mmCIF file of N, CA and C in Angstrom:
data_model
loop_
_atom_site.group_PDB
_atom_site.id
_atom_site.type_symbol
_atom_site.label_atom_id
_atom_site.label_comp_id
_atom_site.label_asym_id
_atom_site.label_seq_id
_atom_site.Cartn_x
_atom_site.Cartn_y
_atom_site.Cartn_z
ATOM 1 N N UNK A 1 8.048 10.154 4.053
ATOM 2 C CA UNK A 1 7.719 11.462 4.574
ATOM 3 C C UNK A 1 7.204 12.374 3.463
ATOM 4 N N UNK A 2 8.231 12.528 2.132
ATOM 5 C CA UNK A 2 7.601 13.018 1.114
ATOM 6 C C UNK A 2 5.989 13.082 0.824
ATOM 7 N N UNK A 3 5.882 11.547 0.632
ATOM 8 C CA UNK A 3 4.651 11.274 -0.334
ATOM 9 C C UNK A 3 3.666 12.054 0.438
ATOM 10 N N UNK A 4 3.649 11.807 2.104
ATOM 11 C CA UNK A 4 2.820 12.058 3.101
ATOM 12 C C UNK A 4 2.444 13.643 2.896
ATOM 13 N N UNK A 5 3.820 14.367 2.943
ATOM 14 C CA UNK A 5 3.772 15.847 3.079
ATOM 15 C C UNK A 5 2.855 16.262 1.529
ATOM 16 N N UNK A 6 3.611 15.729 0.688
ATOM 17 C CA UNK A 6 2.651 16.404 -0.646
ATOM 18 C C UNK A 6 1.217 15.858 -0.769
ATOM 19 N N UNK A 7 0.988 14.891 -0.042
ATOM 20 C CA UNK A 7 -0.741 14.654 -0.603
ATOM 21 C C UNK A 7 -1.657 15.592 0.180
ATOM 22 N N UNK A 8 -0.810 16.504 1.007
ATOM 23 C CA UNK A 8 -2.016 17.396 1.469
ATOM 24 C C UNK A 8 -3.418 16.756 2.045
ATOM 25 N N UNK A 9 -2.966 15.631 2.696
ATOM 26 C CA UNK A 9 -3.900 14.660 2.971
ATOM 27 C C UNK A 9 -4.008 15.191 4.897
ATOM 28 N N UNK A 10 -4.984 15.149 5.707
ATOM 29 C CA UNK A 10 -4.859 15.343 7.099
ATOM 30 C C UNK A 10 -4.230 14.620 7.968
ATOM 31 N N UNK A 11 -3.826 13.246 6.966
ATOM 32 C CA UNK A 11 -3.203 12.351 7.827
ATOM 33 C C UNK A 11 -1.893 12.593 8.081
ATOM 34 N N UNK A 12 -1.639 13.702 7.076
ATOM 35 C CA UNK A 12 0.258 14.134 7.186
ATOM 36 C C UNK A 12 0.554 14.802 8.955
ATOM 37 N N UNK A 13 -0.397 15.721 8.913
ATOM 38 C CA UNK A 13 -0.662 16.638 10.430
ATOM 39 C C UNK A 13 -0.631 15.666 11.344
ATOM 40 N N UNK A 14 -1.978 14.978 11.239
ATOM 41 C CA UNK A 14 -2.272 13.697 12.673
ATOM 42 C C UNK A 14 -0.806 13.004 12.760
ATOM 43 N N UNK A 15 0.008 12.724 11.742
ATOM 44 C CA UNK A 15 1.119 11.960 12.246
ATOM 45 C C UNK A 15 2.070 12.632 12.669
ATOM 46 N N UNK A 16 1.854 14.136 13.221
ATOM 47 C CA UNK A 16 3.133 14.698 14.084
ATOM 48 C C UNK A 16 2.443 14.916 15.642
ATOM 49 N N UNK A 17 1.977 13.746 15.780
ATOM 50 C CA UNK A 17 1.106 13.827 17.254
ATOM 51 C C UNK A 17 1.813 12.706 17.691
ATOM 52 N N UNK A 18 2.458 11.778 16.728
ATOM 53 C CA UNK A 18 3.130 10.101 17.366
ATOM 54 C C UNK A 18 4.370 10.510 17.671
ATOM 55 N N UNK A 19 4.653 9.479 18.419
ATOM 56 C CA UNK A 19 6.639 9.151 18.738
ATOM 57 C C UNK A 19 6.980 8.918 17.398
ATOM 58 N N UNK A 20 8.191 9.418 17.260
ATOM 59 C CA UNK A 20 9.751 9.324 16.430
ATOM 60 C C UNK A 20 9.315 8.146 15.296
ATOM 61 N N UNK A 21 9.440 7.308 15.947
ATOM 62 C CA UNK A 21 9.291 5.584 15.278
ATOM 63 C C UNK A 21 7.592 5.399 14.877
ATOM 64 N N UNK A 22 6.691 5.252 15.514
ATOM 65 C CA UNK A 22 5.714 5.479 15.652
ATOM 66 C C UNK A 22 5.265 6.540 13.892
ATOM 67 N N UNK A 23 5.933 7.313 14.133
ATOM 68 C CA UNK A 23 5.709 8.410 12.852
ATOM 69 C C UNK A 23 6.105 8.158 11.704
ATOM 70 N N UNK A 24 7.362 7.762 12.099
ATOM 71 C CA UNK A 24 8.219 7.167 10.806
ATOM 72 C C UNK A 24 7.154 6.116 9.814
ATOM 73 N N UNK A 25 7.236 5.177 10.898
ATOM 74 C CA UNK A 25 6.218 3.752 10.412
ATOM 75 C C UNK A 25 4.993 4.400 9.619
ATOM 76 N N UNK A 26 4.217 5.199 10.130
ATOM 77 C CA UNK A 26 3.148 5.508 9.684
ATOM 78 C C UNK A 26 3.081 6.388 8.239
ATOM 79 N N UNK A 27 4.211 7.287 8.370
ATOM 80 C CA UNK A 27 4.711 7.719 6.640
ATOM 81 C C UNK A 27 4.866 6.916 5.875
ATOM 82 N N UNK A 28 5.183 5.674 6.324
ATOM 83 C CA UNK A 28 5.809 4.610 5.321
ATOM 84 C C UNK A 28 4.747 3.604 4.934
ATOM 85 N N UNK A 29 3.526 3.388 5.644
ATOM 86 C CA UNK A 29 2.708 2.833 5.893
ATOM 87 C C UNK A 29 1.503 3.394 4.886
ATOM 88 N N UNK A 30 1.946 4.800 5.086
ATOM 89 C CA UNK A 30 0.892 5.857 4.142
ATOM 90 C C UNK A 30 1.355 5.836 2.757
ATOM 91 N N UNK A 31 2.598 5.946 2.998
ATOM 92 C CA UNK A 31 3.328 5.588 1.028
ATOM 93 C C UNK A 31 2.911 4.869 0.348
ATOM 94 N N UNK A 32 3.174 3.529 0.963
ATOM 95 C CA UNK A 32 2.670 2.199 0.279
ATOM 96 C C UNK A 32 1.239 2.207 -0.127
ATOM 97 N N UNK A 33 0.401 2.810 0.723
ATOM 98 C CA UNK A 33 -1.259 2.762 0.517
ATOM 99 C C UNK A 33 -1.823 3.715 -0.374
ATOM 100 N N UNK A 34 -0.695 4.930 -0.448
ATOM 101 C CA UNK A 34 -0.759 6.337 -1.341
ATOM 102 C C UNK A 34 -0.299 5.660 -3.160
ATOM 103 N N UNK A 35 0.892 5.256 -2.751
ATOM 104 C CA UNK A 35 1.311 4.478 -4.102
ATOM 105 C C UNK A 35 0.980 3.447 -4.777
ATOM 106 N N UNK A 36 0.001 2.742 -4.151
ATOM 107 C CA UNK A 36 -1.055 1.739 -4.256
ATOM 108 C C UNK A 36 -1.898 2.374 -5.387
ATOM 109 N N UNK A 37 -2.948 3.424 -4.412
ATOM 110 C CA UNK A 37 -4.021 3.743 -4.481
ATOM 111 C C UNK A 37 -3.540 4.505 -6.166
ATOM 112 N N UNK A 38 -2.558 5.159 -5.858
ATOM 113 C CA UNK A 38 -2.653 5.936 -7.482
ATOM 114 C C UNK A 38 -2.213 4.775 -8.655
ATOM 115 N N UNK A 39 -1.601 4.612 -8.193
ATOM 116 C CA UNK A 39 -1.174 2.517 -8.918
ATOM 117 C C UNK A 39 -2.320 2.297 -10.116
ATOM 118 N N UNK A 40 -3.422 2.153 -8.932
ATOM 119 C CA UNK A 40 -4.433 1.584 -9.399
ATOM 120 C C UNK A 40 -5.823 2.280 -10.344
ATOM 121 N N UNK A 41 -5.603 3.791 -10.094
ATOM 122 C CA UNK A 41 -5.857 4.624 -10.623
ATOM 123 C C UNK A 41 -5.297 5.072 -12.161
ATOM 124 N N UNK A 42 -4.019 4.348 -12.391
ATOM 125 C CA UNK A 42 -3.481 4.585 -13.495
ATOM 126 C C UNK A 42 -2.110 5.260 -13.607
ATOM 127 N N UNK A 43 -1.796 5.868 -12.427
ATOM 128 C CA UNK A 43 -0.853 6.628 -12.223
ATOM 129 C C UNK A 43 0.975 5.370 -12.441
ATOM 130 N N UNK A 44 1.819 5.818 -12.634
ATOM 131 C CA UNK A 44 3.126 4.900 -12.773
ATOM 132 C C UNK A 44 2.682 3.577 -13.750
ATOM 133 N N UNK A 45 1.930 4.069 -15.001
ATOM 134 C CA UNK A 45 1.667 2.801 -15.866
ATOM 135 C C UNK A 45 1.239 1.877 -15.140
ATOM 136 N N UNK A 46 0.061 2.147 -13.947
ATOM 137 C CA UNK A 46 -0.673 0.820 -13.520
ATOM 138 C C UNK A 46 -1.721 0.686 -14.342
ATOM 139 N N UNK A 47 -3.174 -0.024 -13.654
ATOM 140 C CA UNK A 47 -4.076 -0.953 -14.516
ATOM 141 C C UNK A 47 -4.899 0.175 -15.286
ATOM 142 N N UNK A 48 -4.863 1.680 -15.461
ATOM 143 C CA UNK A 48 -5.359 2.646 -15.939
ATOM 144 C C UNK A 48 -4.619 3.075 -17.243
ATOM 145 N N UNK A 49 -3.753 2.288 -17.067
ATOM 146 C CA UNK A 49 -2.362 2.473 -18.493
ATOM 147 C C UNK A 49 -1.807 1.678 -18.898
ATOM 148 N N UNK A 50 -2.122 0.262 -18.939
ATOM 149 C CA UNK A 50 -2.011 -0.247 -19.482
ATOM 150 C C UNK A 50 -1.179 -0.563 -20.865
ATOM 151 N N UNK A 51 0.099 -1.359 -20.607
ATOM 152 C CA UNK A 51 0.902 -1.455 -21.933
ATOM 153 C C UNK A 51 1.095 -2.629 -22.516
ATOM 154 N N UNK A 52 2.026 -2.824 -23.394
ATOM 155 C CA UNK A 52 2.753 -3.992 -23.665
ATOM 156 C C UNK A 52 4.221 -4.278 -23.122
ATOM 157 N N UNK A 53 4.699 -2.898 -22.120
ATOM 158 C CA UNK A 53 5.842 -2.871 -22.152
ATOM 159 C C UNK A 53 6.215 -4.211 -20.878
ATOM 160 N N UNK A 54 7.160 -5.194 -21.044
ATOM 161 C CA UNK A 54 6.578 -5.991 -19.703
ATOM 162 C C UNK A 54 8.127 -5.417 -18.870
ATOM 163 N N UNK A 55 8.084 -4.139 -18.630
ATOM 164 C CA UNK A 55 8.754 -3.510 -17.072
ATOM 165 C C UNK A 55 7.969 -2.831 -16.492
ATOM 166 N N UNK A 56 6.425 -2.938 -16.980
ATOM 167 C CA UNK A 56 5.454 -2.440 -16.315
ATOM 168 C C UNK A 56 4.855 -3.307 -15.310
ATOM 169 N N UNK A 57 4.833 -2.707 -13.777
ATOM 170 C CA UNK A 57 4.580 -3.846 -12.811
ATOM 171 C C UNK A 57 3.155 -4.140 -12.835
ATOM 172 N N UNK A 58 2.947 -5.185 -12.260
ATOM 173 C CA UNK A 58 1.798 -5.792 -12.077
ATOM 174 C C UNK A 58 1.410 -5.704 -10.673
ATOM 175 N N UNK A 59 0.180 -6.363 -10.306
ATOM 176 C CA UNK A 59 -0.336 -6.490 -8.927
ATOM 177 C C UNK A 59 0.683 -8.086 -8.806
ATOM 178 N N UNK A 60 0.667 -9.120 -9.364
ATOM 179 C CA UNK A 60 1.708 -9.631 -8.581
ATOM 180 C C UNK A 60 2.553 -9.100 -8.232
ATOM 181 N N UNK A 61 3.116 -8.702 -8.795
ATOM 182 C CA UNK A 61 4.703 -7.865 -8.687
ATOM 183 C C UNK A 61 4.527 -7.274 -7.229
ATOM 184 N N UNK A 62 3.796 -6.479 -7.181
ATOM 185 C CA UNK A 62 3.241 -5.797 -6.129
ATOM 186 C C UNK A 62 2.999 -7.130 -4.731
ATOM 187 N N UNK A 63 2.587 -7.633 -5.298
ATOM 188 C CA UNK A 63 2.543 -9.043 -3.902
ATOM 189 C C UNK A 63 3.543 -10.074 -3.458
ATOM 190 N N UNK A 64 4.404 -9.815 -4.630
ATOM 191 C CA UNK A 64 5.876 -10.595 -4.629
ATOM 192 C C UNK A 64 6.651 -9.426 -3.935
ATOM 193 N N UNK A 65 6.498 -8.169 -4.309
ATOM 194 C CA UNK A 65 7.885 -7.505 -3.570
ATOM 195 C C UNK A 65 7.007 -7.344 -2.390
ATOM 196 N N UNK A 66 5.715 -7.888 -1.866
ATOM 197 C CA UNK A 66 5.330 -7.771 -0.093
ATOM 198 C C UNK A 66 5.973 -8.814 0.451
ATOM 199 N N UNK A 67 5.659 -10.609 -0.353
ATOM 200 C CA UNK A 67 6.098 -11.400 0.506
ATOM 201 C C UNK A 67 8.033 -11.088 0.690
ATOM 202 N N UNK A 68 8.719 -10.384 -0.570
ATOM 203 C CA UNK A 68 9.786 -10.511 -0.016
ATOM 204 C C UNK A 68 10.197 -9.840 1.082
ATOM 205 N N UNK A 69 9.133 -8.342 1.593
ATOM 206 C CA UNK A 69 9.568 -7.712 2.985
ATOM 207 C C UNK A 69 9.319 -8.872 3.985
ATOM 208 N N UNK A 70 8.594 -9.667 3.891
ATOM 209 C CA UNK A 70 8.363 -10.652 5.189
ATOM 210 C C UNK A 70 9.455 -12.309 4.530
ATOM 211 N N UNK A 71 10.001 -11.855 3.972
ATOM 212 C CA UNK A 71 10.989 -13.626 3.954
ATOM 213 C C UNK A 71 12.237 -13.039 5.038
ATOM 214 N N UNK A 72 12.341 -14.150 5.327
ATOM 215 C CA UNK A 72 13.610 -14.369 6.096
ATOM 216 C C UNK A 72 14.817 -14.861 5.819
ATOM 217 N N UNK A 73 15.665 -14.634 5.687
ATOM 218 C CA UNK A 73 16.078 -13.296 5.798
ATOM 219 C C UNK A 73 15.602 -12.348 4.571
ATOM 220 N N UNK A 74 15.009 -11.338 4.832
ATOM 221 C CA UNK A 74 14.869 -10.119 3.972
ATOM 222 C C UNK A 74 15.531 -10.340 3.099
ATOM 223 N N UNK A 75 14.870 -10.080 1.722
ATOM 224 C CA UNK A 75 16.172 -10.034 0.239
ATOM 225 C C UNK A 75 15.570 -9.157 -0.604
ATOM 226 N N UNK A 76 16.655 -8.926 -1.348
ATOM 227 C CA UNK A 76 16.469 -7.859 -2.065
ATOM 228 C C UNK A 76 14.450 -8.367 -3.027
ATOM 229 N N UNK A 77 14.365 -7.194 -3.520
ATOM 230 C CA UNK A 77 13.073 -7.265 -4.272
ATOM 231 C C UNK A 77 13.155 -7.989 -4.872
ATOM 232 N N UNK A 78 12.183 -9.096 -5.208
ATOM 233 C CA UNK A 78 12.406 -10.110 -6.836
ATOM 234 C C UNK A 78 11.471 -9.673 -8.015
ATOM 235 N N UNK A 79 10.427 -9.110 -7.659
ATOM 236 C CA UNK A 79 9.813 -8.400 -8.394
ATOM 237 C C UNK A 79 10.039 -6.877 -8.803
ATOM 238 N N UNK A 80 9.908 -6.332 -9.894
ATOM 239 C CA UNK A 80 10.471 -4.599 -10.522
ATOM 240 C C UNK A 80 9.277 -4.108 -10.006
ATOM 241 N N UNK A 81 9.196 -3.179 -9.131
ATOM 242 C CA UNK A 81 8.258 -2.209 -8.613
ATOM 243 C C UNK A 81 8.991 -1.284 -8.396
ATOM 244 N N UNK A 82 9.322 -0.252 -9.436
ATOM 245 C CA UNK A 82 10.102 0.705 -9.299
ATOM 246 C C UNK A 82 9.260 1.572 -8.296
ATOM 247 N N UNK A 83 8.310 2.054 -8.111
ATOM 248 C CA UNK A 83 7.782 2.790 -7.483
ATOM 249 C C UNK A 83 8.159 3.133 -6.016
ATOM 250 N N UNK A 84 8.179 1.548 -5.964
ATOM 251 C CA UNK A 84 8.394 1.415 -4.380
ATOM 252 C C UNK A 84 9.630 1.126 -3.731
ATOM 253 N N UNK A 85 10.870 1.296 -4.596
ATOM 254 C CA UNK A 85 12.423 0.944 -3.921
ATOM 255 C C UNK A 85 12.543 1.929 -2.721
ATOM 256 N N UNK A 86 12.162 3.091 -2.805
ATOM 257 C CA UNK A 86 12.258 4.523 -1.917
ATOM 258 C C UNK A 86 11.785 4.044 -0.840
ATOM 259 N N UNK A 87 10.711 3.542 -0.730
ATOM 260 C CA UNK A 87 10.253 3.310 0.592
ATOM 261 C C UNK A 87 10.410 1.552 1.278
ATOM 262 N N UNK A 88 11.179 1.076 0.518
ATOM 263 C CA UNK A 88 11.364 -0.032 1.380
ATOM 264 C C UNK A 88 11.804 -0.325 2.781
ATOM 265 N N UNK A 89 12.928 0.696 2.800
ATOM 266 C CA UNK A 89 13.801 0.436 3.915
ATOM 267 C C UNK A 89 12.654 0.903 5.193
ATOM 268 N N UNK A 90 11.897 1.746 4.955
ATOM 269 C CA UNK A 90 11.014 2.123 6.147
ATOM 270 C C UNK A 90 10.214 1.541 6.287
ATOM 271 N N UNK A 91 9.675 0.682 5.148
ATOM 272 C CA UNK A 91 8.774 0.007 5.328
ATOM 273 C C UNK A 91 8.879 -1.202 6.130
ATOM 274 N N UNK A 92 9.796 -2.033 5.866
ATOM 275 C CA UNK A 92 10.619 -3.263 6.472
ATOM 276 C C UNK A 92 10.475 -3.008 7.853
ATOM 277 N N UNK A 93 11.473 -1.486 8.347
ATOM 278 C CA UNK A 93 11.724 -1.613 9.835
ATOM 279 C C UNK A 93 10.231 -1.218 10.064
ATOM 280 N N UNK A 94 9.406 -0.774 9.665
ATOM 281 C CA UNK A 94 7.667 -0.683 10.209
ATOM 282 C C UNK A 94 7.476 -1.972 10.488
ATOM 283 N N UNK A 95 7.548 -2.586 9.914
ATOM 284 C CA UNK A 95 6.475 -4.084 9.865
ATOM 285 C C UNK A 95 7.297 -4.978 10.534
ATOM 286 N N UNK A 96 8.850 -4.808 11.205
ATOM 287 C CA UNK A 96 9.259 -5.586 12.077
ATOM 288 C C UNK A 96 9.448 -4.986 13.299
ATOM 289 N N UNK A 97 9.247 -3.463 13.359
ATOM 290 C CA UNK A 97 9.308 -2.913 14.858
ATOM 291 C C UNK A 97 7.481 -3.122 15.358
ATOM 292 N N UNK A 98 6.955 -3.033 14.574
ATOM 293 C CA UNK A 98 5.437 -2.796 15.110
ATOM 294 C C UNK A 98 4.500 -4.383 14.773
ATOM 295 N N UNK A 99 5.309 -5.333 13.790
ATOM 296 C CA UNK A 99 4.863 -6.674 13.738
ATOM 297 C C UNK A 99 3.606 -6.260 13.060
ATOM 298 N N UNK A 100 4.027 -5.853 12.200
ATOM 299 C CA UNK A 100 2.775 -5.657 11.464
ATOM 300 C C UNK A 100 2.281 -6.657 10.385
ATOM 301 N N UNK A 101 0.831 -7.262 10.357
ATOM 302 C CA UNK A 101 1.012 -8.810 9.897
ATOM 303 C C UNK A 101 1.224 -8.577 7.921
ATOM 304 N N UNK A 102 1.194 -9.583 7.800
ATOM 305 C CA UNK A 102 1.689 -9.371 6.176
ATOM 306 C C UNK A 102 0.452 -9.526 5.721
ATOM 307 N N UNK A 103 -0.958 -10.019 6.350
ATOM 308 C CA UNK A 103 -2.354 -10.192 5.904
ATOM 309 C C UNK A 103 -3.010 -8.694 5.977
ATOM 310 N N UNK A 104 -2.324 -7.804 6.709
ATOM 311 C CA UNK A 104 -2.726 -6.421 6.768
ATOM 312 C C UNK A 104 -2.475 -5.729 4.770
ATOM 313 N N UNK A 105 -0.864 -5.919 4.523
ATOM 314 C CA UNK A 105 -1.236 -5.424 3.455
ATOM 315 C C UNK A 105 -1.555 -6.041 2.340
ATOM 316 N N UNK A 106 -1.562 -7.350 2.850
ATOM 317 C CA UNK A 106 -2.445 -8.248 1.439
ATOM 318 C C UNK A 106 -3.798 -7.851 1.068
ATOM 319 N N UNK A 107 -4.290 -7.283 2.574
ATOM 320 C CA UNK A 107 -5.837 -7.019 2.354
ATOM 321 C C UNK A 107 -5.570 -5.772 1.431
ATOM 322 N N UNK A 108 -4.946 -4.870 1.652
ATOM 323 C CA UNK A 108 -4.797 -3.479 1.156
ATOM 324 C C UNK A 108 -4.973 -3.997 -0.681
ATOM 325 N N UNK A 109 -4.042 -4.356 -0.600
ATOM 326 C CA UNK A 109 -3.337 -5.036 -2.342
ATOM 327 C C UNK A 109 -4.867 -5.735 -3.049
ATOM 328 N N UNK A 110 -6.175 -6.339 -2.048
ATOM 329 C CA UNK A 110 -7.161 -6.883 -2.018
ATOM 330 C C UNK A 110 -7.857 -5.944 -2.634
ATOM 331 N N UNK A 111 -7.895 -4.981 -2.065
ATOM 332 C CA UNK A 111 -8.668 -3.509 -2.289
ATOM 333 C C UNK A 111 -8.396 -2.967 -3.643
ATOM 334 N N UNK A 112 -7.137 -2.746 -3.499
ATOM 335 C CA UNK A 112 -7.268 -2.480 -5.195
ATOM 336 C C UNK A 112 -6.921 -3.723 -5.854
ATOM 337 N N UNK A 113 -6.869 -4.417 -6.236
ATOM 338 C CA UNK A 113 -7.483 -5.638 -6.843
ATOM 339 C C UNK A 113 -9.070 -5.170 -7.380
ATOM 340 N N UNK A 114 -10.021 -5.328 -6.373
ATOM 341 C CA UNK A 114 -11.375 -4.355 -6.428
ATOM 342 C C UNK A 114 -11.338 -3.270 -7.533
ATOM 343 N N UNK A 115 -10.698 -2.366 -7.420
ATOM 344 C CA UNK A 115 -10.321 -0.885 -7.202
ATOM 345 C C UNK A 115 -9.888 -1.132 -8.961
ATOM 346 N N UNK A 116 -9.177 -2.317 -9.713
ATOM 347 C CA UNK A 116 -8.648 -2.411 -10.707
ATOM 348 C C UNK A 116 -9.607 -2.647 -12.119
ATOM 349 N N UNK A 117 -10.427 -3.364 -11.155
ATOM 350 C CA UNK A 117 -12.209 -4.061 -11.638
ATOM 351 C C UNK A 117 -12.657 -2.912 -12.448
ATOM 352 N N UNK A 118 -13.123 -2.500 -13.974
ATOM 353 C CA UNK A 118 -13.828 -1.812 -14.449
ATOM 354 C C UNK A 118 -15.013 -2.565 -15.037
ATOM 355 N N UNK A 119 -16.356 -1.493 -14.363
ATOM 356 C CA UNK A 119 -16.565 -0.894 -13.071
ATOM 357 C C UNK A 119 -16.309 -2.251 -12.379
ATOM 358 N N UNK A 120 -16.174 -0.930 -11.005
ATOM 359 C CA UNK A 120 -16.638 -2.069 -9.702
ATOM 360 C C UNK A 120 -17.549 -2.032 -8.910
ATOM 361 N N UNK A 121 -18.123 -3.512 -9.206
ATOM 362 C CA UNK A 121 -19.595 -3.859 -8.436
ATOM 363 C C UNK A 121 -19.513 -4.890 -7.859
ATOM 364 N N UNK A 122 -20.827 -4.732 -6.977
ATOM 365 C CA UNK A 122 -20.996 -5.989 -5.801
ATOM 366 C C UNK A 122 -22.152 -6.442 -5.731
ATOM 367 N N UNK A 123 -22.009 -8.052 -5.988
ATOM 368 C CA UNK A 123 -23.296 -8.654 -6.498
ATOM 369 C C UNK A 123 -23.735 -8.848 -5.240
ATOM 370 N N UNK A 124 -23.267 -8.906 -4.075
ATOM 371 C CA UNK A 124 -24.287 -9.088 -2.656
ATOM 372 C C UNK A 124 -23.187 -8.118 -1.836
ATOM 373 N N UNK A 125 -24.528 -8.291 -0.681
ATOM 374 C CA UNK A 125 -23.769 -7.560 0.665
ATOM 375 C C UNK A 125 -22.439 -8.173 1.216
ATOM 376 N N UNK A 126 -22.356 -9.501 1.165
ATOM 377 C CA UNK A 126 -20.713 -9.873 1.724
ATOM 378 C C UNK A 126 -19.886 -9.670 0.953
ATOM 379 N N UNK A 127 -19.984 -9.047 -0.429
ATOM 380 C CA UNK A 127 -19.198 -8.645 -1.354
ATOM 381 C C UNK A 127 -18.854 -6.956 -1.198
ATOM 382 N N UNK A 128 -20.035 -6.437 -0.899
ATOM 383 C CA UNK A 128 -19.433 -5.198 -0.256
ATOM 384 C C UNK A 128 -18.422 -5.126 0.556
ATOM 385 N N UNK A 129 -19.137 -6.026 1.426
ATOM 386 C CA UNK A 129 -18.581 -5.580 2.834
ATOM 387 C C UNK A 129 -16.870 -6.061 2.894
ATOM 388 N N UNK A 130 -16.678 -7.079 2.425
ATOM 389 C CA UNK A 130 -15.510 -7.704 1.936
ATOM 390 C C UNK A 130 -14.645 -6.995 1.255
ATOM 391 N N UNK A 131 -15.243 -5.785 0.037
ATOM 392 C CA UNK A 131 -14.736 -4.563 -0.818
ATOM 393 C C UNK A 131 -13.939 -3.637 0.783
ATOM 394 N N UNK A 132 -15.185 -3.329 1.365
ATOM 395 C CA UNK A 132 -14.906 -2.244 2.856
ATOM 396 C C UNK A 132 -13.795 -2.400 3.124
ATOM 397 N N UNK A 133 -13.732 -3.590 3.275
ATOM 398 C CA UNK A 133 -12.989 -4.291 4.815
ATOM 399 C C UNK A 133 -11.236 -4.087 3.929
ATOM 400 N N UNK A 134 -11.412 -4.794 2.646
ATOM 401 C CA UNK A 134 -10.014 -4.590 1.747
ATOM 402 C C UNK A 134 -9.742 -3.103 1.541
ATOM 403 N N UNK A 135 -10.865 -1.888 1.165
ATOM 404 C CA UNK A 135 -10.512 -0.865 0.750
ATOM 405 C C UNK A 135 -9.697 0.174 2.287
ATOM 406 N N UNK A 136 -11.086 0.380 2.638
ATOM 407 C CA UNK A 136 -10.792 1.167 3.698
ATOM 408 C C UNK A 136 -10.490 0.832 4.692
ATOM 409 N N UNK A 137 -11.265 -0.129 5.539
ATOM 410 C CA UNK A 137 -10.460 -0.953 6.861
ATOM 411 C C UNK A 137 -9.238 -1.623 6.727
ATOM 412 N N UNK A 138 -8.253 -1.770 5.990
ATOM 413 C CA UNK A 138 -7.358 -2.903 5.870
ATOM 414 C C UNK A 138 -6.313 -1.350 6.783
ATOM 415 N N UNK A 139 -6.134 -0.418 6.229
ATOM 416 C CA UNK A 139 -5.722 0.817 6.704
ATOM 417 C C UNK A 139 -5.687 1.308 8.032
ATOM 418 N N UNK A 140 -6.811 0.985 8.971
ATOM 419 C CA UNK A 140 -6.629 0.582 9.908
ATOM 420 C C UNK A 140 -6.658 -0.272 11.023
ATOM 421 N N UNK A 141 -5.936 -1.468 10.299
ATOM 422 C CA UNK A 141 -5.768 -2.539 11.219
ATOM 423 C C UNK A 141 -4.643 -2.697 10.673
ATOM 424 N N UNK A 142 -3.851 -3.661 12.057
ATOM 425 C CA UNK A 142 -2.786 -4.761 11.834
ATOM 426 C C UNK A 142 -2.295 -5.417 12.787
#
């Protein structure tokens, strides 16, 4: 709810138009993609800051603590993504009340992957479009 309310983003507003659950999910949904996105930008010692320190997470890290929201039974994080302990618990019940697929935020994690690339370019059109589809469309689908 935080992250949502402070980014002063329009999507904070549009999400007091959903049901209860519905809303919840979608704050939590927005976190992960908010905390991503600055991730990757440099923000929380991601690929913009670069250290030697190794408690600095990585994009695996980042893809290890996704597959662990989808193992069964749920377990704790195996990867250190401090960033993201806050929003686990909402995140979890999102993606098992609404079945949200785990290829949804792989694509996201895809995007910035892209997004990590200095610069980032695209040697053809299915490389764009492939950029699109990870950056901005992955956001809304699932």
């Amino acid at each position: 709810y935080d992250i949502s309310r402070r980014s002063r983003s329009n999507f904070y507003r549009s999400f007091s138009l959903l049901s209860l659950h519905r809303r919840r999910a979608m704050y939590a949904l927005y976190a992960f993609a908010r905390l991503a996105d600055d991730w990757s930008d440099g923000g929380e010692k991601g690929p913009g800051e670069r250290t030697a320190d190794s408690s600095v997470a990585t994009l695996g890290d980042w893809r290890d603590w996704i597959a662990d929201l989808y193992a069964m039974p749920p377990s704790a994080a195996k990867a250190n993504v401090p960033i993201l302990a806050p929003i686990r618990p909402a995140l979890a019940d999102a993606i098992q009340r609404f079945h949200i697929s785990r290829s949804t935020l792989d694509r996201l994690l895809d995007g910035i992957e892209f997004d990590c690339r200095e610069p980032v370019r695209m040697e053809s059109w299915p490389s764009l479009v492939r950029y699109c589809q990870a950056v901005a469309s992955s956001v809304g689908q699932g």
